[in-house]
Coordinates of C-alpha atoms in Angstrom, one line a residue:
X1 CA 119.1 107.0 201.4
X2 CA 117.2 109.8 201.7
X3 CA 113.5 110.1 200.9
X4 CA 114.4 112.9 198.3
X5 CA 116.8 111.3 196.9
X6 CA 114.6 108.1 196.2
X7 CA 112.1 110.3 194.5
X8 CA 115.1 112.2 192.7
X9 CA 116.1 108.9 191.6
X10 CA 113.0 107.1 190.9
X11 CA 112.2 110.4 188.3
X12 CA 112.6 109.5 185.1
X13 CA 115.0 112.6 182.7
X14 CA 112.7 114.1 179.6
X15 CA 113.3 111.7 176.5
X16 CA 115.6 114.2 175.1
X17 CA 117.6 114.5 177.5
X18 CA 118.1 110.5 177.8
X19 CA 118.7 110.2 174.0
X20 CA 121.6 113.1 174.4
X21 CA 123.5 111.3 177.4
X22 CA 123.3 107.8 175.6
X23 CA 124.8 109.7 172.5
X24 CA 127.3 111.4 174.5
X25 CA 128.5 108.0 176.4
X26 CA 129.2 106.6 173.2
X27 CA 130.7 109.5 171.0
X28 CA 131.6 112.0 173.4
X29 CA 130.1 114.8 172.1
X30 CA 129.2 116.7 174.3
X31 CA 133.0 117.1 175.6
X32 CA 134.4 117.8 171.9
X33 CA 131.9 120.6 171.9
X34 CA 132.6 121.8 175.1
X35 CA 135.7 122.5 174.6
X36 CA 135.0 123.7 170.9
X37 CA 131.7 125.5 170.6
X38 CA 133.6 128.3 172.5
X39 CA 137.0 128.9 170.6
X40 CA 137.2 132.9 170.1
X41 CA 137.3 134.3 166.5
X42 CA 138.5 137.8 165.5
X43 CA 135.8 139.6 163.4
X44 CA 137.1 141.8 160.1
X45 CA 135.9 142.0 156.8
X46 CA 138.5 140.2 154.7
X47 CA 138.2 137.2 157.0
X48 CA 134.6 137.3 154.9
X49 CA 136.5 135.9 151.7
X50 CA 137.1 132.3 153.1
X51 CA 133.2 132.1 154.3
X52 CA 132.0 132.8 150.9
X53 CA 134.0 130.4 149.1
X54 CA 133.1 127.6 151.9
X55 CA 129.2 128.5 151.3
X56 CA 129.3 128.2 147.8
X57 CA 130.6 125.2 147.6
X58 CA 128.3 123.5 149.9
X59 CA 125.6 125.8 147.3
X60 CA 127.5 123.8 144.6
X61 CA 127.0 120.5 145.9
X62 CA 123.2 120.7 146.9
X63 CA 122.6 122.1 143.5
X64 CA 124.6 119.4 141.9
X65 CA 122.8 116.9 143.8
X66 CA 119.5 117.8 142.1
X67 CA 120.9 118.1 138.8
X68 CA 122.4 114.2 139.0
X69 CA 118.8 113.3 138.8
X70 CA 117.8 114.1 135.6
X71 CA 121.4 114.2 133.5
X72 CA 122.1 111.2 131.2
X73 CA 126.0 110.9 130.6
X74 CA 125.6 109.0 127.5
X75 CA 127.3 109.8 123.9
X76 CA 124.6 107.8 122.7
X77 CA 122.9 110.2 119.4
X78 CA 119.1 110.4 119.4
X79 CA 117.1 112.4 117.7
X80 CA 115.9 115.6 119.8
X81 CA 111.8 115.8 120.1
X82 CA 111.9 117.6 123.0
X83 CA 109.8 120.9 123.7
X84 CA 112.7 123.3 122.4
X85 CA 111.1 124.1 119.0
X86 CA 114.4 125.4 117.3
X87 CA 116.2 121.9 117.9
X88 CA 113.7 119.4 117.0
X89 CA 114.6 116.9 114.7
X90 CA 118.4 117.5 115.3
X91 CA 120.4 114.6 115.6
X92 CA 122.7 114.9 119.2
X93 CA 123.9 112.9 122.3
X94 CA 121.7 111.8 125.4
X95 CA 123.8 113.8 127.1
X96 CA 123.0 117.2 125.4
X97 CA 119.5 116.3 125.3
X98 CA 119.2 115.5 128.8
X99 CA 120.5 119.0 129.3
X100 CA 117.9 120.7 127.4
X101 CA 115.3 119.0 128.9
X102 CA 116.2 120.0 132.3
X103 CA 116.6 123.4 131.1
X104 CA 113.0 123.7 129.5
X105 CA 111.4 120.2 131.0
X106 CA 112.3 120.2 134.9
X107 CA 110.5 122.4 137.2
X108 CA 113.4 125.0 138.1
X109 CA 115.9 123.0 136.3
X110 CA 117.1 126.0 134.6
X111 CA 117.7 128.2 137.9
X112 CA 119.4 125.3 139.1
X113 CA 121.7 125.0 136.4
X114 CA 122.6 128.5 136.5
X115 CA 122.7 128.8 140.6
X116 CA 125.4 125.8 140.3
X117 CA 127.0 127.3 137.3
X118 CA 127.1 131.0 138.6
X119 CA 128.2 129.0 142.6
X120 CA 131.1 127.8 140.5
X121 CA 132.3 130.6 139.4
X122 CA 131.9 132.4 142.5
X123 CA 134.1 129.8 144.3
X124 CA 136.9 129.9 142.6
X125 CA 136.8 133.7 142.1
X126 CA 136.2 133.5 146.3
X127 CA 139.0 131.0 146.6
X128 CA 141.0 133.5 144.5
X129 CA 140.8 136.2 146.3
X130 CA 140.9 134.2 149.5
X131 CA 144.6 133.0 148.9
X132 CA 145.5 136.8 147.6
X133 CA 144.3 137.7 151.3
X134 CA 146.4 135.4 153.0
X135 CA 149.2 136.1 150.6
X136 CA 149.6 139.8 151.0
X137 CA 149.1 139.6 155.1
X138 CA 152.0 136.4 155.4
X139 CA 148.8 134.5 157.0
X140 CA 150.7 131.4 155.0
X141 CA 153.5 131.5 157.6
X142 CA 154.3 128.6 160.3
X143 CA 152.4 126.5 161.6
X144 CA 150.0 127.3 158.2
X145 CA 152.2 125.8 155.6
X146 CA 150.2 123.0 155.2
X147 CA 147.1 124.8 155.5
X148 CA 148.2 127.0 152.4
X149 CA 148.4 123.8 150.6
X150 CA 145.1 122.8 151.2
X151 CA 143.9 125.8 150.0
X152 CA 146.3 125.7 146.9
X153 CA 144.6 122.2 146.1
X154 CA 141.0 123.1 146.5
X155 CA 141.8 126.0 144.0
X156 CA 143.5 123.9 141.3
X157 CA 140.9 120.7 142.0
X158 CA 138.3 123.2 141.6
X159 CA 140.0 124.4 137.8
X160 CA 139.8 120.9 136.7
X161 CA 136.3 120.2 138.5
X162 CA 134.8 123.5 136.9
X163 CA 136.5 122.0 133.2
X164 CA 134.7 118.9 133.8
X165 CA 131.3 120.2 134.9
X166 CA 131.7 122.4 132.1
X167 CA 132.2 120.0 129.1
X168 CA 129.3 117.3 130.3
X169 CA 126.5 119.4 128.1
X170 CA 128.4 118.1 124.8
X171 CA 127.4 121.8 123.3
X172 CA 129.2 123.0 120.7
X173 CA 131.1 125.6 123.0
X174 CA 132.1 123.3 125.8
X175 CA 133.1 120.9 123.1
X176 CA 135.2 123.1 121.0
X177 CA 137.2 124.0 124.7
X178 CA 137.5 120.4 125.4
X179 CA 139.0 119.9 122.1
X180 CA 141.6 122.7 122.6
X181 CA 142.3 120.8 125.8
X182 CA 142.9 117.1 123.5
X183 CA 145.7 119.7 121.6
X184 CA 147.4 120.5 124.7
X185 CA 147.8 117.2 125.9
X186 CA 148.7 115.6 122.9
X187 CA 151.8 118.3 122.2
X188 CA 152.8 116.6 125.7
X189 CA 156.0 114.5 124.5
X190 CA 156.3 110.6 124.7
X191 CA 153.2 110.9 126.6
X192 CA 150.4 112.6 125.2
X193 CA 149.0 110.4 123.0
X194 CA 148.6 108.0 125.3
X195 CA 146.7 110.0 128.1
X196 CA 144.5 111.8 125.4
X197 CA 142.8 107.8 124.1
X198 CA 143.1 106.6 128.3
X199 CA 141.0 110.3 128.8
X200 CA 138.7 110.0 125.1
X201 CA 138.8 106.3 124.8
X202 CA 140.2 106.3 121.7
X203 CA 140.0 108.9 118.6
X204 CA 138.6 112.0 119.9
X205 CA 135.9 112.7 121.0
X206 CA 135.2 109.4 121.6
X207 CA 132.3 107.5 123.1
X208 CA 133.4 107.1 126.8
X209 CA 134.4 111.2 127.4
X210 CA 130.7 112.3 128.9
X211 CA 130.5 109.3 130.9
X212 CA 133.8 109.4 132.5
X213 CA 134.3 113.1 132.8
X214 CA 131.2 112.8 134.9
X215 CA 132.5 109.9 137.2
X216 CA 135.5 112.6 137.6
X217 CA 132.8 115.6 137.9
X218 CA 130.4 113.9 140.6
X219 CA 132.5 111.5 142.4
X220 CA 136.2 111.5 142.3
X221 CA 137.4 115.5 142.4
X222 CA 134.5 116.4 145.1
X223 CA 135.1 113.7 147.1
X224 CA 138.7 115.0 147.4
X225 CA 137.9 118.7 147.9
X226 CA 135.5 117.5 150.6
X227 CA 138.1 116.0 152.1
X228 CA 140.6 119.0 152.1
X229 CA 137.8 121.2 153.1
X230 CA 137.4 119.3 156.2
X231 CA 141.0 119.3 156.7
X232 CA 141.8 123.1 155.9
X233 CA 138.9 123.7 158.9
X234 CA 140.3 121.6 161.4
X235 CA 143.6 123.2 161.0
X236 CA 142.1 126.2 161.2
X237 CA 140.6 125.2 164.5
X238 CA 144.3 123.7 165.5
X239 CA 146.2 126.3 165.3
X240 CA 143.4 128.9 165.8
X241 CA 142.8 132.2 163.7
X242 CA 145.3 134.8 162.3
X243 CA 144.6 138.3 163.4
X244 CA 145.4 141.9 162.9
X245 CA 147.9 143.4 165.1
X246 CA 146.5 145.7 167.5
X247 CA 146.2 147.1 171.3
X248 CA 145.7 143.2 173.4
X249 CA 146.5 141.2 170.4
X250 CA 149.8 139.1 170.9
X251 CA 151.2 135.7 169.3
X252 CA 149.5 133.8 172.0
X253 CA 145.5 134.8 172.4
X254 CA 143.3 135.5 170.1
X255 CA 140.8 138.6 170.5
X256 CA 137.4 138.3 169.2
X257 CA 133.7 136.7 169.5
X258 CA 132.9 133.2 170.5
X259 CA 131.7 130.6 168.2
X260 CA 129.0 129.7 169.8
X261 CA 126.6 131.6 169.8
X262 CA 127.9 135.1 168.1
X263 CA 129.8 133.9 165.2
X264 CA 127.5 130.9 164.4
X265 CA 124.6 133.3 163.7
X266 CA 126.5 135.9 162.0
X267 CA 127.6 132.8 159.8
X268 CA 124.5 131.1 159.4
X269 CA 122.8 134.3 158.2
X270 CA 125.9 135.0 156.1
X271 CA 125.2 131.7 154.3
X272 CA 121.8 132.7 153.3
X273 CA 122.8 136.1 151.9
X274 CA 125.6 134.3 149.8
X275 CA 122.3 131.7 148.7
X276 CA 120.0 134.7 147.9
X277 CA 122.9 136.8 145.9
X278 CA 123.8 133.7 143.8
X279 CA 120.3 133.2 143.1
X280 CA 119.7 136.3 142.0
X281 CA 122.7 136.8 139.9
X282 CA 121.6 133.8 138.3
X283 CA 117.9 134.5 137.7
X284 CA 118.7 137.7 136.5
X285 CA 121.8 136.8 134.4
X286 CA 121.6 133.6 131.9
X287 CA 125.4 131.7 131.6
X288 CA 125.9 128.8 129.3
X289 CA 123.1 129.3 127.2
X290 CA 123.7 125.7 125.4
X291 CA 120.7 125.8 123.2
X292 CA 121.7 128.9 121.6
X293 CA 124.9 126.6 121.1
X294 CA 123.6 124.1 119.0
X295 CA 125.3 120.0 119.9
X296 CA 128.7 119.5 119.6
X297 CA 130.6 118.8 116.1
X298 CA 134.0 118.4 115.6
X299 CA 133.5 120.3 111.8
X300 CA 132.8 123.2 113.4
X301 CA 133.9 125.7 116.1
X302 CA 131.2 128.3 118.0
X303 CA 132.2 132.3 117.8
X304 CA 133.7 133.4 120.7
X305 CA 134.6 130.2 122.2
X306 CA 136.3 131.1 125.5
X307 CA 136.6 129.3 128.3
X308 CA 135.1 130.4 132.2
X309 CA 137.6 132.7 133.7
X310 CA 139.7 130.5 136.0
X311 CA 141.2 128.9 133.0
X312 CA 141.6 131.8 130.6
X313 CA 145.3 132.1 132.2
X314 CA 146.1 128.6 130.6
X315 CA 144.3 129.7 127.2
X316 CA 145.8 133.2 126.4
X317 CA 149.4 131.6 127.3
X318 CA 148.7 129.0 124.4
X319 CA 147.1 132.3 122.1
X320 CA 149.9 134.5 122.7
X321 CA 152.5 131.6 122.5
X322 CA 154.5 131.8 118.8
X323 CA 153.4 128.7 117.2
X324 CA 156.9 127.3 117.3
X325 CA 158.0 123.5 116.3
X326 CA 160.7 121.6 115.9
X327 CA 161.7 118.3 114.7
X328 CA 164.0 116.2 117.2
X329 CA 164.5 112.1 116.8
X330 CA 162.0 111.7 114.7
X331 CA 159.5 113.4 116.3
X332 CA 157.8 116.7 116.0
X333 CA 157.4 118.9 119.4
X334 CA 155.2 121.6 119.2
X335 CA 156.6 123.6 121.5
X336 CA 154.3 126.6 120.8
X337 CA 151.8 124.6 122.9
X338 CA 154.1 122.5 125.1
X339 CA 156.2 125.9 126.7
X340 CA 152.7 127.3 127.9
X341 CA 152.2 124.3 129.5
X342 CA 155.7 124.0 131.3
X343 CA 155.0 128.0 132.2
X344 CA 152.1 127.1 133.7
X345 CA 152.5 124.3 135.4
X346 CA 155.9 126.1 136.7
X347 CA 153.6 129.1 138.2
X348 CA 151.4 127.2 140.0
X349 CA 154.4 124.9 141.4
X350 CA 155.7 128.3 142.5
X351 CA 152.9 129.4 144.3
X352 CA 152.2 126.0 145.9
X353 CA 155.9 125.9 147.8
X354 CA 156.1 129.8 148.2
X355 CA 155.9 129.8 152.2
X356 CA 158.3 127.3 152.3
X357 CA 160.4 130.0 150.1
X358 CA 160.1 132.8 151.8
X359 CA 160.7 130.8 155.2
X360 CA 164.0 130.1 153.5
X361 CA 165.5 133.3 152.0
X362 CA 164.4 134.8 155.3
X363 CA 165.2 132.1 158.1
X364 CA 162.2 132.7 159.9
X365 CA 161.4 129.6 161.9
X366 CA 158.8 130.8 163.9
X367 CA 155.2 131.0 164.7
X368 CA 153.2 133.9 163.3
X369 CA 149.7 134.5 164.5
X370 CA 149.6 137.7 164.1
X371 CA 148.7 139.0 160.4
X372 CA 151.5 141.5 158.1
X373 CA 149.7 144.7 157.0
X374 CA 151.1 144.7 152.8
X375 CA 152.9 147.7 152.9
X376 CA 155.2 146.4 155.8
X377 CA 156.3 143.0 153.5
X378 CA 156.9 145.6 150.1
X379 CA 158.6 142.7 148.3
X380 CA 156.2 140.0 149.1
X381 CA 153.3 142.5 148.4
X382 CA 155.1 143.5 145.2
X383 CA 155.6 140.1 144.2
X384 CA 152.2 139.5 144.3
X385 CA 151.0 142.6 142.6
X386 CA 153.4 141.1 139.8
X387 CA 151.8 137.5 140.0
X388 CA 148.4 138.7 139.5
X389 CA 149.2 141.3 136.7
X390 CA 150.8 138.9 135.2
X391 CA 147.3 136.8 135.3
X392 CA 144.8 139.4 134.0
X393 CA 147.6 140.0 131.3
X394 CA 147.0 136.5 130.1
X395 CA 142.9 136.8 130.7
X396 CA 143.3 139.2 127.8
X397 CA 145.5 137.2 125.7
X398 CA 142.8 134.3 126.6
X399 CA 140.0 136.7 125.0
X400 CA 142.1 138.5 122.3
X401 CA 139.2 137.9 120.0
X402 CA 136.5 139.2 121.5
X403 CA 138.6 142.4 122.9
X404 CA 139.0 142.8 119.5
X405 CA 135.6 142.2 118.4
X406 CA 134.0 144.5 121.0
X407 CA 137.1 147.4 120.5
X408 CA 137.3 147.2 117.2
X409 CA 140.8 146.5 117.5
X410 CA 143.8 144.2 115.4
X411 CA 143.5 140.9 117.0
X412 CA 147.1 140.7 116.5
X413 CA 147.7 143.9 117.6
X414 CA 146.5 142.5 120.6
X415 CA 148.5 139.9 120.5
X416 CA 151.8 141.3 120.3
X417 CA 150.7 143.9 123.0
X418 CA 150.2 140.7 125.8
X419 CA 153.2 139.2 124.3
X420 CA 155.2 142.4 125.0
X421 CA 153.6 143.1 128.2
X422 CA 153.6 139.7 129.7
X423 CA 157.6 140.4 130.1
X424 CA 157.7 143.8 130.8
X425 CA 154.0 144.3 133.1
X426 CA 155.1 142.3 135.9
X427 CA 158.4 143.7 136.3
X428 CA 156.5 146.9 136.3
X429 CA 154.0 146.2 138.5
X430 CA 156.2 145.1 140.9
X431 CA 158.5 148.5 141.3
X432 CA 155.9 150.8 141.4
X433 CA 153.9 148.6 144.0
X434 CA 157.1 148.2 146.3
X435 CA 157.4 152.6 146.0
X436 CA 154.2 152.3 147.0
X437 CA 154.0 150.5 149.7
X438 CA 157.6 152.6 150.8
X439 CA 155.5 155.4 150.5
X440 CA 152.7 154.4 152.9
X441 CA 155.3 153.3 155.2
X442 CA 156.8 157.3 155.6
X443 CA 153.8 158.4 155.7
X444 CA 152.6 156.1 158.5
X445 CA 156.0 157.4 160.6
X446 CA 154.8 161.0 159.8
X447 CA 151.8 160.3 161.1
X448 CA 153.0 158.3 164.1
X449 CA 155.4 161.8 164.6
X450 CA 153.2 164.5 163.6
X451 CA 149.7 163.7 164.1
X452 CA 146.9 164.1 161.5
X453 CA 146.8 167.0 158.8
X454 CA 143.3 168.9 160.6
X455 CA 143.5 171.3 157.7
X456 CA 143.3 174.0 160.4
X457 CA 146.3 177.0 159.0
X458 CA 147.6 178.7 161.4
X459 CA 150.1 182.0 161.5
X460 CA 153.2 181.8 164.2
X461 CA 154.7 185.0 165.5
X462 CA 157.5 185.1 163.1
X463 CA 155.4 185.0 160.2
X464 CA 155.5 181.7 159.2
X465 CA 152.5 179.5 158.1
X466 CA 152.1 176.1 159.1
X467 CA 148.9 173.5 159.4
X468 CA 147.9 172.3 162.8
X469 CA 148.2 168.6 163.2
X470 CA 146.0 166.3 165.5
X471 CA 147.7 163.9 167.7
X472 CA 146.6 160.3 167.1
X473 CA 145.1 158.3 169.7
X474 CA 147.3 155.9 171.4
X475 CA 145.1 152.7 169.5
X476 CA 146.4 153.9 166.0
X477 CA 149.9 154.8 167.4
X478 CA 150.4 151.2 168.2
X479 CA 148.7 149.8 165.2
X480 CA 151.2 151.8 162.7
X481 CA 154.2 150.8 165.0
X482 CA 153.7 147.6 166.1
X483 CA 154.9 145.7 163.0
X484 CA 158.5 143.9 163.4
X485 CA 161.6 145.3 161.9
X486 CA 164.3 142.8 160.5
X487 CA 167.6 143.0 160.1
X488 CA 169.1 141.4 156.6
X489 CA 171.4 138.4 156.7
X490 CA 175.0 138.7 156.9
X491 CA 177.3 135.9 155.2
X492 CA 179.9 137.2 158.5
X493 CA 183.7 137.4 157.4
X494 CA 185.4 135.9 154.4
X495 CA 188.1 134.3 156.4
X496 CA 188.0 132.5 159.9
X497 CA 189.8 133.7 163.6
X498 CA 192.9 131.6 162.0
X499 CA 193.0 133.7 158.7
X500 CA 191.9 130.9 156.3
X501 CA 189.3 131.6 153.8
X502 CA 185.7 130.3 154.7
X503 CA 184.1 128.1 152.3
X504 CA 180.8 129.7 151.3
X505 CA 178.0 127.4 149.7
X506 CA 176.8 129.1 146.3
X507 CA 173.2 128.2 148.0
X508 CA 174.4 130.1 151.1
X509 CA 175.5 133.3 149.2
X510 CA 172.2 133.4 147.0
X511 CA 169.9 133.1 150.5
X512 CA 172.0 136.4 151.5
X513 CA 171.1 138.4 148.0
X514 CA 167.4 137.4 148.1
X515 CA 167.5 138.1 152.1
X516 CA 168.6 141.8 151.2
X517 CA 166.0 141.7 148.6
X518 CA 163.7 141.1 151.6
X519 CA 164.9 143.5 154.2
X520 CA 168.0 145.1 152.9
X521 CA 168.6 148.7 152.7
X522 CA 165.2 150.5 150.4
X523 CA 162.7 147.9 151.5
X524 CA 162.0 149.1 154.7
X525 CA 161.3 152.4 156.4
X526 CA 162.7 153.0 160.2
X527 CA 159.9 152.9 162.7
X528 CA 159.8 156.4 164.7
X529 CA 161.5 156.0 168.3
X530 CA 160.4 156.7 171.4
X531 CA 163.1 159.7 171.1
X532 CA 162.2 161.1 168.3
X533 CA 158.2 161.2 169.1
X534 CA 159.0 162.7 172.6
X535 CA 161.3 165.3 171.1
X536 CA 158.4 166.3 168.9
X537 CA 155.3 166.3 171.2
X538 CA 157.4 168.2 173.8
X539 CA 157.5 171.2 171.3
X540 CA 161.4 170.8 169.9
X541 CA 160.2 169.2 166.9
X542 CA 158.7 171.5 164.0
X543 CA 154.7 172.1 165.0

């Protein structure tokens, strides 16, 4: 052996350096990140939405964290003699009291509470928008079935994590909502009775409903939407990131900045603007004030009670919903509750198996990478437009009473409007958003064909007047042509080579109608040909 390599050998590495390879030998990290810390990410604004919804969880959690030490779950009533003036003396639970304290006791307890608060709605409005997004551009195609899912889950999960959070402060408003929830449940036949005392612990409200919405608050439904977070990233990192269509971009590579160390700092900087926004929002705007609220009692309801956003669909279904019952073996079903509850439990089932839907009607098995632009999928993109009108329809029916209030308007005026309109909007919606997106589909052929209007006028020899058109660059060309155009299923002949009828499945025929519904004669525009744009740019066309 060589004398330098004695004295190579005989150096000991820096500390650091030893800690990482013993770490690495044992957990093979540095070869997961190796092959990780690189992976390419495409870079456009609407990929944004996601991001947001990820950080403000993670703002949820470390706010939550903090607030766990100084709530008390407990239905136990005391007698307040706490440093809120107004409420002293007042009889209430540990649980509402707690909450005051760390509103007026706690250093920063009340920022906190309305950072997580304000986080929570921001999520959900995030994850929203989020699913919308990947709706509109088909980004819910295979291999992300499952990954739509995931998503779907953390949406719903967060609803009933949001409800929870909510109801802890036993105030008067959360209270009155979760008692508006006991009515839903219990006009759930043969089994509503039951769940409402396994949920209240008996009559409501109970002794055990602080204590073990909390267990569900803090423990069970974030321990589950941790998990799906985790798993919604790492199929993200499987399968890699959608992207728009564009010059370079195919099915099989992905065209954008490395992870490491581009996207990391555009994210980690992007995590503390979505920290400072929420903080602000919620220093500058109070939400929840419970002790303008006054503790919970079941003889009497606060003005105004509505619920937070999210679940405003479920509550204006219930408002608007004819208070309907009938009595059948004995029993009475309340079916102006129960028939919201089947509609809404029926939308959301809808939206959860939609990709495997629309991979059905249209019998595309294959892998998509590369994102739809709306106006090229008009049905889906109108089917959406119909979903979410459909939505903010029932948001108003949800707060009939304060549009009503604040308008000066019949609250069953109201009423009857959303009840009208929650039939007829949709169906609305979802015609003139298809013209629509027809619309921008010629135009984008006119475009491709003609150029783009330069307002320039011009006189040609014969007297005519025409408007001078700029050819496009060969970038947007492709962009506006590049989408796929499909050809509607065919059921093929009624009758075989032999003569004898075929024997169509109803299922069969009804995959054929919705098919055309999908790609059928109306819903899609021709893409320009190579013929037709050389016949034009060699002068035959018309300017």
């Amino acid at each position: 052996m060589s004398t330098t390599a004695t004295e190579a050998k005989s150096r000991k590495a820096p500390a650091g350096e030893r800690v990482a390879d013993w770490a690495d030998g044992r957990l093979g990290i540095y070869s997961l990140a190796k092959a990780n810390m690189r992976k390419i990410f495409p870079d456009h604004w609407s990929f944004m939405l996601g991001e947001v919804a990820l950080y403000s969880f993670i703002i949820i959690i470390l706010t939550g964290v903090y607030l766990t030490l100084f709530f008390h779950p407990s239905m136990n009533e005391i007698e307040y003699h706490g440093s809120y003036v107004p409420m002293q003396g007042i009889r209430m639970t540990e649980a509402y009291a707690s909450t005051l304290d760390i509103s007026f006791d706690v250093r920063g307890g009340l920022l906190i509470r309305q950072i997580h608060h304000w986080a929570a709605l921001i999520f959900l409005a995030a994850m929203f928008v989020h699913m919308m997004r990947v709706f509109f551009t088909g980004a819910f195609r295979k291999p992300r079935e499952l990954n739509w899912l995931f998503g779907f889950l953390l949406f719903v999960l967060g609803m009933f994590t949001g409800f929870t959070g909510y109801s802890l402060p036993d105030d008067l408003l959360s209270g009155t909502g979760v008692r508006f929830t006991q009515g839903a449940i219990l006009a759930t036949p043969i089994v509503g009775t039951y769940i409402s005392m396994f949920l209240f612990g008996g009559e409501f409200p109970g002794h055990d409903m602080v204590a073990r919405f909390y267990s569900i608050h803090i423990l069970l439904l974030p321990g589950i939407m941790l998990g799906l977070v985790v798993a919604h990233l790492i199929l993200v990192f499987y399968h890699k990131h959608t992207q728009f269509g564009g010059p370079g971009k195919t099915e099989k590579n992905v065209v954008g900045m490395p992870l490491l160390p581009v996207y990391m700092a555009k994210a980690g900087g992007f995590f503390f603007l979505v920290f400072g926004v929420i903080a602000m929002i919620a220093a500058m705007f109070t939400i929840n004030p419970v002790w303008a609220l006054g503790p919970y009692r079941p003889d009497q309801v606060s003005t105004g009670a509505q619920p937070d956003w999210y679940m405003g669909f479920a509550e204006g279904l219930i408002r608007v919903m004819p208070g309907w019952e009938i009595n059948f073996a004995g029993h009475t079903l309340v079916l102006g509750v129960f028939i919201p509850l089947v509609i809404f439990g029926v939308m959301l089932g809808a939206i959860a198996v939609y990709p495997f839907i629309e991979s059905w009607i249209t019998g595309d098995k294959r892998e998509h990478h590369i994102l739809d632009r709306p106006r090229n999928a008009p049905t889906r993109t109108a089917l959406g437009v119909a979903w979410v009108t459909a939505y903010v329809l029932m948001l108003v029916g949800g707060g009939n009473d304060i549009f009503a209030t604040h308008f000066h308007l019949s609250i069953n005026a109201i009423t009857w409007f959303v009840r009208i309109a929650y039939f007829v909007g949709p169906v609305l919606a979802f015609v003139i958003t298809r013209r629509i997106c027809l619309g921008l589909q010629r135009r984008d052929k006119e475009k491709v064909l003609h150029g783009r209007e330069s307002g320039i006028i011009k006189r040609l020899p014969h007297g005519e007047f025409v408007e001078i058109h700029e050819p496009l660059d060969a970038e947007t060309r492709y962009k506006l042509v590049s989408h796929e155009q499909y050809e509607p299923a065919e059921l093929g002949p009624e009758v075989d080579e032999n003569g004898v009828k075929r024997k169509i499945k109803r299922s069969e025929k009804l995959r054929a109608k919705l098919n055309k519904g999908y790609y059928g004669e109306g819903n899609q525009i021709p893409k320009p040909t190579a013929e037709e744009y050389r016949e034009i740019t060699s002068g035959h066309g018309h300017h």
